Short mmCIF file of C-alpha atoms in Angstrom, two decimals:
data_model
loop_
_atom_site.label_atom_id
_atom_site.label_comp_id
_atom_site.label_asym_id
_atom_site.label_seq_id
_atom_site.Cartn_x
_atom_site.Cartn_y
_atom_site.Cartn_z
CA UNK A 1 -67.67 16.01 4.53
CA UNK A 2 -65.10 16.37 1.77
CA UNK A 3 -61.41 16.68 2.23
CA UNK A 4 -61.39 20.48 1.87
CA UNK A 5 -63.29 20.80 5.08
CA UNK A 6 -60.36 19.42 6.98
CA UNK A 7 -58.44 22.57 6.04
CA UNK A 8 -59.43 24.80 8.91
CA UNK A 9 -58.28 28.02 7.34
CA UNK A 10 -60.82 27.73 4.47
CA UNK A 11 -63.85 27.40 6.72
CA UNK A 12 -65.59 30.45 8.16
CA UNK A 13 -66.34 30.87 11.78
CA UNK A 14 -69.82 29.39 12.48
CA UNK A 15 -72.65 31.36 14.01
CA UNK A 16 -75.09 29.51 16.21
CA UNK A 17 -78.48 29.94 14.43
CA UNK A 18 -80.65 27.55 16.46
CA UNK A 19 -80.89 25.79 19.76
CA UNK A 20 -83.22 22.80 20.25
CA UNK A 21 -83.64 20.72 23.40
CA UNK A 22 -85.38 17.44 23.74
CA UNK A 23 -86.37 15.52 26.85
CA UNK A 24 -86.18 11.88 25.75
CA UNK A 25 -87.15 8.68 27.54
CA UNK A 26 -85.70 5.33 26.59
CA UNK A 27 -88.54 3.23 25.03
CA UNK A 28 -88.01 0.19 27.22
CA UNK A 29 -86.12 -1.29 30.08
CA UNK A 30 -85.36 0.92 33.09
CA UNK A 31 -86.46 3.94 31.00
CA UNK A 32 -83.63 6.35 31.74
CA UNK A 33 -84.13 9.93 30.59
CA UNK A 34 -81.82 12.52 29.08
CA UNK A 35 -81.98 16.02 27.85
CA UNK A 36 -80.45 16.32 24.41
CA UNK A 37 -79.30 19.66 23.00
CA UNK A 38 -79.03 20.28 19.27
CA UNK A 39 -77.27 23.41 17.99
CA UNK A 40 -77.35 24.44 14.36
CA UNK A 41 -75.08 26.69 12.38
CA UNK A 42 -75.16 26.84 8.58
CA UNK A 43 -75.41 23.26 7.33
CA UNK A 44 -73.84 21.77 10.45
CA UNK A 45 -75.46 20.38 13.56
CA UNK A 46 -73.84 19.70 17.02
CA UNK A 47 -75.27 17.49 19.76
CA UNK A 48 -74.89 17.27 23.54
CA UNK A 49 -76.44 15.15 26.30
CA UNK A 50 -77.14 15.34 30.02
CA UNK A 51 -78.68 12.51 32.01
CA UNK A 52 -81.82 13.21 34.02
CA UNK A 53 -81.16 11.71 37.53
CA UNK A 54 -83.50 8.76 38.26
CA UNK A 55 -86.25 9.68 40.71
CA UNK A 56 -85.86 13.39 40.14
CA UNK A 57 -89.21 13.81 38.51
CA UNK A 58 -87.80 15.42 35.42
CA UNK A 59 -85.07 17.83 34.27
CA UNK A 60 -86.47 20.58 36.46
CA UNK A 61 -84.08 23.55 36.85
CA UNK A 62 -81.78 22.17 34.05
CA UNK A 63 -84.49 22.58 31.47
CA UNK A 64 -85.41 26.02 32.70
CA UNK A 65 -81.73 26.99 32.56
CA UNK A 66 -81.50 26.05 28.87
CA UNK A 67 -84.79 27.63 28.00
CA UNK A 68 -84.42 30.94 29.90
CA UNK A 69 -80.70 31.53 29.99
CA UNK A 70 -78.25 29.35 28.07
CA UNK A 71 -80.33 28.97 24.85
CA UNK A 72 -81.03 32.66 24.31
CA UNK A 73 -77.40 33.52 25.11
CA UNK A 74 -76.19 31.09 22.43
CA UNK A 75 -78.48 31.95 19.53
CA UNK A 76 -76.70 34.43 17.30
CA UNK A 77 -73.36 33.85 18.99
CA UNK A 78 -70.28 33.59 16.70
CA UNK A 79 -68.55 30.32 17.57
CA UNK A 80 -64.95 31.51 17.26
CA UNK A 81 -63.61 28.89 19.66
CA UNK A 82 -65.72 26.47 21.77
CA UNK A 83 -63.50 27.23 24.75
CA UNK A 84 -64.86 30.76 24.82
CA UNK A 85 -68.54 29.82 24.81
CA UNK A 86 -68.75 28.95 28.50
CA UNK A 87 -67.79 32.46 29.54
CA UNK A 88 -69.70 34.18 26.78
CA UNK A 89 -72.93 32.40 27.58
CA UNK A 90 -72.22 32.08 31.31
CA UNK A 91 -72.76 28.32 31.22
CA UNK A 92 -71.28 27.55 34.69
CA UNK A 93 -70.81 23.96 35.83
CA UNK A 94 -74.42 22.77 35.96
CA UNK A 95 -75.49 19.47 34.31
CA UNK A 96 -77.32 21.35 31.60
CA UNK A 97 -74.08 23.19 30.79
CA UNK A 98 -72.44 19.80 29.98
CA UNK A 99 -74.94 19.17 27.18
CA UNK A 100 -74.70 22.73 25.82
CA UNK A 101 -70.92 22.87 25.98
CA UNK A 102 -70.58 19.42 24.25
CA UNK A 103 -72.98 20.56 21.45
CA UNK A 104 -70.85 23.68 20.89
CA UNK A 105 -67.73 21.57 20.49
CA UNK A 106 -69.47 19.11 18.18
CA UNK A 107 -70.85 21.95 15.97
CA UNK A 108 -67.56 23.77 15.77
CA UNK A 109 -65.62 20.62 14.94
CA UNK A 110 -68.13 19.61 12.27
CA UNK A 111 -67.88 23.03 10.65
CA UNK A 112 -64.11 22.94 10.80
CA UNK A 113 -63.89 19.35 9.68
CA UNK A 114 -61.99 18.22 12.80
CA UNK A 115 -62.46 15.09 14.86
CA UNK A 116 -63.48 16.11 18.33
CA UNK A 117 -60.65 14.04 19.95
CA UNK A 118 -57.99 15.90 17.95
CA UNK A 119 -59.58 19.27 18.73
CA UNK A 120 -59.42 18.50 22.41
CA UNK A 121 -55.75 17.45 22.16
CA UNK A 122 -56.32 13.70 22.25
CA UNK A 123 -53.49 11.36 21.31
CA UNK A 124 -55.07 7.91 21.57
CA UNK A 125 -56.61 5.97 18.71
CA UNK A 126 -58.53 3.63 21.06
CA UNK A 127 -59.77 3.62 24.67
CA UNK A 128 -59.38 0.73 27.13
CA UNK A 129 -62.66 0.17 28.94
CA UNK A 130 -63.82 -0.49 32.48
CA UNK A 131 -67.14 -1.34 34.05
CA UNK A 132 -69.07 -0.22 37.12
CA UNK A 133 -70.98 -2.73 39.34
CA UNK A 134 -73.38 -1.57 42.04
CA UNK A 135 -73.60 -3.20 45.41
CA UNK A 136 -75.01 -6.71 45.04
CA UNK A 137 -76.98 -8.69 47.69
CA UNK A 138 -74.81 -11.86 47.49
CA UNK A 139 -71.14 -12.51 46.80
CA UNK A 140 -71.85 -15.13 44.13
CA UNK A 141 -74.02 -12.68 42.23
CA UNK A 142 -71.25 -10.07 42.50
CA UNK A 143 -68.49 -12.40 41.24
CA UNK A 144 -70.80 -13.51 38.46
CA UNK A 145 -71.22 -9.88 37.25
CA UNK A 146 -67.47 -9.24 37.60
CA UNK A 147 -66.80 -12.45 35.58
CA UNK A 148 -69.18 -11.19 32.84
CA UNK A 149 -67.36 -7.80 32.75
CA UNK A 150 -63.86 -9.45 32.56
CA UNK A 151 -65.15 -11.83 29.90
CA UNK A 152 -66.21 -8.83 27.86
CA UNK A 153 -62.64 -7.53 27.98
CA UNK A 154 -62.97 -4.81 30.61
CA UNK A 155 -59.64 -4.37 32.44
CA UNK A 156 -60.90 -2.23 35.31
CA UNK A 157 -63.98 -2.84 37.53
CA UNK A 158 -65.40 -0.32 39.91
CA UNK A 159 -67.25 -1.95 42.83
CA UNK A 160 -69.86 -0.04 44.65
CA UNK A 161 -69.40 -0.38 48.41
CA UNK A 162 -71.17 0.88 51.57
CA UNK A 163 -70.74 0.36 55.27
CA UNK A 164 -71.28 -3.31 56.04
CA UNK A 165 -70.75 -4.28 52.34
CA UNK A 166 -67.11 -3.43 51.68
CA UNK A 167 -64.23 -5.78 52.83
CA UNK A 168 -65.94 -9.06 51.97
CA UNK A 169 -66.95 -8.11 48.36
CA UNK A 170 -63.52 -6.61 47.61
CA UNK A 171 -61.75 -9.60 49.10
CA UNK A 172 -63.91 -12.03 47.04
CA UNK A 173 -63.31 -10.19 43.79
CA UNK A 174 -59.62 -9.91 44.45
CA UNK A 175 -59.20 -13.56 45.20
CA UNK A 176 -61.03 -14.40 41.99
CA UNK A 177 -59.07 -11.88 39.86
CA UNK A 178 -55.60 -11.11 41.34
CA UNK A 179 -54.49 -8.92 38.47
CA UNK A 180 -57.78 -7.02 37.81
CA UNK A 181 -57.59 -3.23 38.36
CA UNK A 182 -60.17 -2.56 41.09
CA UNK A 183 -61.73 0.70 42.25
CA UNK A 184 -64.01 0.82 45.29
CA UNK A 185 -66.69 3.56 44.96
CA UNK A 186 -67.99 4.45 48.38
CA UNK A 187 -70.63 6.91 47.15
CA UNK A 188 -69.88 9.40 50.03
CA UNK A 189 -71.15 6.73 52.53
CA UNK A 190 -68.31 6.88 55.03
CA UNK A 191 -67.18 9.27 57.69
CA UNK A 192 -63.69 9.74 59.13
CA UNK A 193 -64.70 8.06 62.36
CA UNK A 194 -62.21 5.55 63.69
CA UNK A 195 -64.47 2.66 62.70
CA UNK A 196 -64.89 3.79 59.10
CA UNK A 197 -61.22 4.72 58.69
CA UNK A 198 -60.25 1.23 59.91
CA UNK A 199 -62.40 -0.34 57.15
CA UNK A 200 -61.02 1.94 54.46
CA UNK A 201 -57.46 1.16 55.52
CA UNK A 202 -58.24 -2.51 55.56
CA UNK A 203 -59.41 -2.25 51.94
CA UNK A 204 -55.91 -1.05 51.05
CA UNK A 205 -54.60 -4.61 51.54
CA UNK A 206 -56.35 -5.68 48.35
CA UNK A 207 -54.34 -3.61 45.90
CA UNK A 208 -57.04 -1.12 44.87
CA UNK A 209 -56.30 1.26 42.08
CA UNK A 210 -58.44 3.91 43.82
CA UNK A 211 -60.92 4.51 46.60
CA UNK A 212 -63.55 6.79 45.03
CA UNK A 213 -65.79 9.28 46.89
CA UNK A 214 -65.15 7.87 50.47
CA UNK A 215 -66.48 11.02 52.27
CA UNK A 216 -68.85 13.95 51.74
CA UNK A 217 -67.93 15.88 48.59
CA UNK A 218 -66.81 19.05 50.34
CA UNK A 219 -64.72 17.35 53.08
CA UNK A 220 -61.38 17.54 51.34
CA UNK A 221 -59.52 17.54 54.61
CA UNK A 222 -60.82 14.01 55.38
CA UNK A 223 -59.78 12.87 51.93
CA UNK A 224 -56.27 14.26 52.58
CA UNK A 225 -56.01 12.42 55.87
CA UNK A 226 -57.06 9.20 54.31
CA UNK A 227 -54.57 9.64 51.41
CA UNK A 228 -51.78 9.84 53.98
CA UNK A 229 -52.90 6.44 55.39
CA UNK A 230 -53.47 4.34 52.27
CA UNK A 231 -51.42 3.41 49.34
CA UNK A 232 -54.41 3.35 46.95
CA UNK A 233 -55.16 6.67 45.20
CA UNK A 234 -58.03 8.51 46.81
CA UNK A 235 -60.46 9.97 44.24
CA UNK A 236 -62.66 12.73 45.77
CA UNK A 237 -65.76 13.92 43.93
CA UNK A 238 -64.77 17.01 41.97
CA UNK A 239 -67.57 19.37 41.00
CA UNK A 240 -65.53 22.14 39.38
CA UNK A 241 -62.08 23.55 38.77
CA UNK A 242 -62.09 25.36 42.09
CA UNK A 243 -62.73 22.03 43.89
CA UNK A 244 -59.82 20.45 41.95
CA UNK A 245 -57.46 23.28 42.73
CA UNK A 246 -58.27 22.86 46.44
CA UNK A 247 -57.88 19.12 46.32
CA UNK A 248 -54.46 19.50 44.63
CA UNK A 249 -53.37 22.05 47.23
CA UNK A 250 -54.43 19.83 50.12
CA UNK A 251 -53.09 16.63 48.49
CA UNK A 252 -56.58 15.24 49.07
CA UNK A 253 -56.15 12.44 46.51
CA UNK A 254 -54.20 11.07 43.59
CA UNK A 255 -56.95 10.21 41.14
CA UNK A 256 -59.61 12.06 39.22
CA UNK A 257 -62.81 10.61 37.74
CA UNK A 258 -63.76 12.93 34.92
CA UNK A 259 -67.46 13.23 34.47
CA UNK A 260 -68.84 15.66 31.89
CA UNK A 261 -72.09 16.23 33.81
CA UNK A 262 -70.31 16.93 37.09
CA UNK A 263 -67.85 19.41 35.60
CA UNK A 264 -70.20 21.16 33.13
CA UNK A 265 -68.91 19.88 29.81
CA UNK A 266 -65.81 19.34 27.68
CA UNK A 267 -64.17 22.71 28.20
CA UNK A 268 -63.98 22.39 32.05
CA UNK A 269 -63.24 18.67 31.83
CA UNK A 270 -60.25 19.21 29.52
CA UNK A 271 -58.91 21.81 31.93
CA UNK A 272 -59.39 19.47 34.88
CA UNK A 273 -57.50 16.77 32.99
CA UNK A 274 -54.63 19.05 32.35
CA UNK A 275 -54.37 20.09 36.02
CA UNK A 276 -54.57 16.53 37.28
CA UNK A 277 -52.11 15.27 34.63
CA UNK A 278 -49.64 17.93 35.55
CA UNK A 279 -49.91 16.93 39.20
CA UNK A 280 -49.28 13.24 38.39
CA UNK A 281 -52.82 12.05 39.23
CA UNK A 282 -54.37 9.06 37.51
CA UNK A 283 -57.42 9.95 35.46
CA UNK A 284 -60.35 8.07 34.04
CA UNK A 285 -63.52 9.18 32.28
CA UNK A 286 -67.19 8.24 32.07
CA UNK A 287 -69.95 9.36 29.86
CA UNK A 288 -73.41 10.56 30.84
CA UNK A 289 -76.80 9.61 29.59
CA UNK A 290 -78.20 6.60 27.76
CA UNK A 291 -78.49 7.80 24.23
CA UNK A 292 -74.86 7.54 23.05
CA UNK A 293 -74.08 11.18 22.67
CA UNK A 294 -72.60 11.60 26.17
CA UNK A 295 -70.62 8.37 25.74
CA UNK A 296 -69.21 9.54 22.36
CA UNK A 297 -68.13 12.82 23.96
CA UNK A 298 -66.48 10.81 26.79
CA UNK A 299 -64.55 8.73 24.22
CA UNK A 300 -63.00 11.92 22.81
CA UNK A 301 -62.16 13.13 26.33
CA UNK A 302 -60.60 9.78 27.24
CA UNK A 303 -58.19 10.08 24.33
CA UNK A 304 -56.26 12.80 26.19
CA UNK A 305 -52.81 11.65 27.27
CA UNK A 306 -53.42 11.88 31.05
CA UNK A 307 -56.29 9.39 31.03
CA UNK A 308 -54.25 6.55 32.43
CA UNK A 309 -57.01 4.27 33.79
CA UNK A 310 -59.60 2.31 31.77
CA UNK A 311 -62.71 4.48 31.19
CA UNK A 312 -66.47 3.88 31.34
CA UNK A 313 -67.28 4.96 27.87
CA UNK A 314 -69.20 2.20 26.16
CA UNK A 315 -72.95 1.88 25.76
CA UNK A 316 -74.42 -1.41 27.01
CA UNK A 317 -74.78 -3.97 24.30
CA UNK A 318 -78.28 -4.95 23.20
CA UNK A 319 -79.95 -1.64 23.91
CA UNK A 320 -81.50 0.75 21.45
CA UNK A 321 -79.08 2.52 19.22
CA UNK A 322 -79.35 6.31 18.65
CA UNK A 323 -75.83 6.94 17.25
CA UNK A 324 -74.11 5.19 14.33
CA UNK A 325 -71.80 3.51 14.73
CA UNK A 326 -72.80 2.57 18.30
CA UNK A 327 -70.33 3.40 21.07
CA UNK A 328 -69.61 -0.21 21.83
CA UNK A 329 -66.62 -2.04 23.40
CA UNK A 330 -65.09 -4.81 21.46
CA UNK A 331 -62.75 -6.94 23.53
CA UNK A 332 -62.51 -4.17 26.09
CA UNK A 333 -61.60 -1.46 23.56
CA UNK A 334 -63.57 1.36 21.95
CA UNK A 335 -62.08 2.97 18.91
CA UNK A 336 -61.72 6.79 18.77
CA UNK A 337 -63.42 8.23 15.63
CA UNK A 338 -60.72 9.96 13.68
CA UNK A 339 -61.99 9.94 10.10
CA UNK A 340 -65.22 11.94 10.66
CA UNK A 341 -65.59 15.39 12.18
CA UNK A 342 -67.09 16.25 15.55
CA UNK A 343 -68.30 13.37 17.67
CA UNK A 344 -67.76 11.08 14.66
CA UNK A 345 -71.15 9.49 14.85
CA UNK A 346 -74.39 10.06 12.93
CA UNK A 347 -77.33 10.94 15.23
CA UNK A 348 -80.79 9.43 14.59
CA UNK A 349 -82.56 12.80 14.85
CA UNK A 350 -85.91 11.52 13.53
CA UNK A 351 -86.08 8.89 16.22
CA UNK A 352 -85.07 11.30 18.96
CA UNK A 353 -87.81 13.71 17.87
CA UNK A 354 -90.36 10.86 17.92
CA UNK A 355 -89.45 9.89 21.46
CA UNK A 356 -89.27 13.44 22.84
CA UNK A 357 -91.80 14.12 25.56
CA UNK A 358 -90.81 17.73 25.81
CA UNK A 359 -89.08 20.01 23.32
CA UNK A 360 -87.82 23.58 22.95
CA UNK A 361 -86.83 25.50 19.86
CA UNK A 362 -84.97 28.82 19.74
CA UNK A 363 -83.62 30.42 16.56
CA UNK A 364 -82.53 33.66 15.04
#
């Protein structure tokens, strides 16, 4: 876009003229799937992404929600401010809402000529990255994967743990990397039984930055009790702003993992960031989906000032590229696109359409 487009006052309010959705499967490897949403208004196009959970058999209710409710509510809507769309179209906090809401932000920013990070209130020009590592069957395999992540420049590693695979792997990684920021992601696998609490307290001896999702998502009282007993920040799974308000009131943690798919998009995620930041919580972000659009949105979100921990925002190197430039970490850093509007990436629309196994088109 030319320079005049960066003068917001000269650009009219966009109207959403079309909503397209694509169910897309990665052409090789583990074949992850995503639902991609494309909104059109005038000459501009906005994109959003939601990951299809593995083993779910397809997008299911999410696709129906876009087809029957969200899409029809959006088509013909004046996009005065992307923050207003969630209420106007009753998006809610479903995973499908994350793709739709992100596409609204991208479209609005492209029409206005604004980088998405700046529109959200971001202040960073680059994002320090972290990596997530699932539970491994052997300690040497685990430390090898951590070594690879550290060698790639990641300064925070999240280790997946479970009962019976917790203290030993954390100890091994901490001994190998004394200064590495470590997060233990328990995946809701623990209870507040004395046995499990003893394990979680023992983990505290290894200088964890956070203990993520130790208990069932709704059991904030157990998270609050654990937070009183450990020095590490507890990071409960937050599924919406009401959950976060309750967690803040109960002091059920001190860290927030911002996930667009869990919160329903950029609008709610920015509000969650603001609340956590004001409360002094640490925050980190992660993208959703394998096609680069969800990662690009997470980069913009991670540019907000309260995102104090390294974020999971980079695509894996070596995979197919659907956005240009790719969302890739270089030495543990991802640059925030600030010279192009919206997500700041060109989307390979033709390739996405070729790979689509299901598609929807709604228009005025």
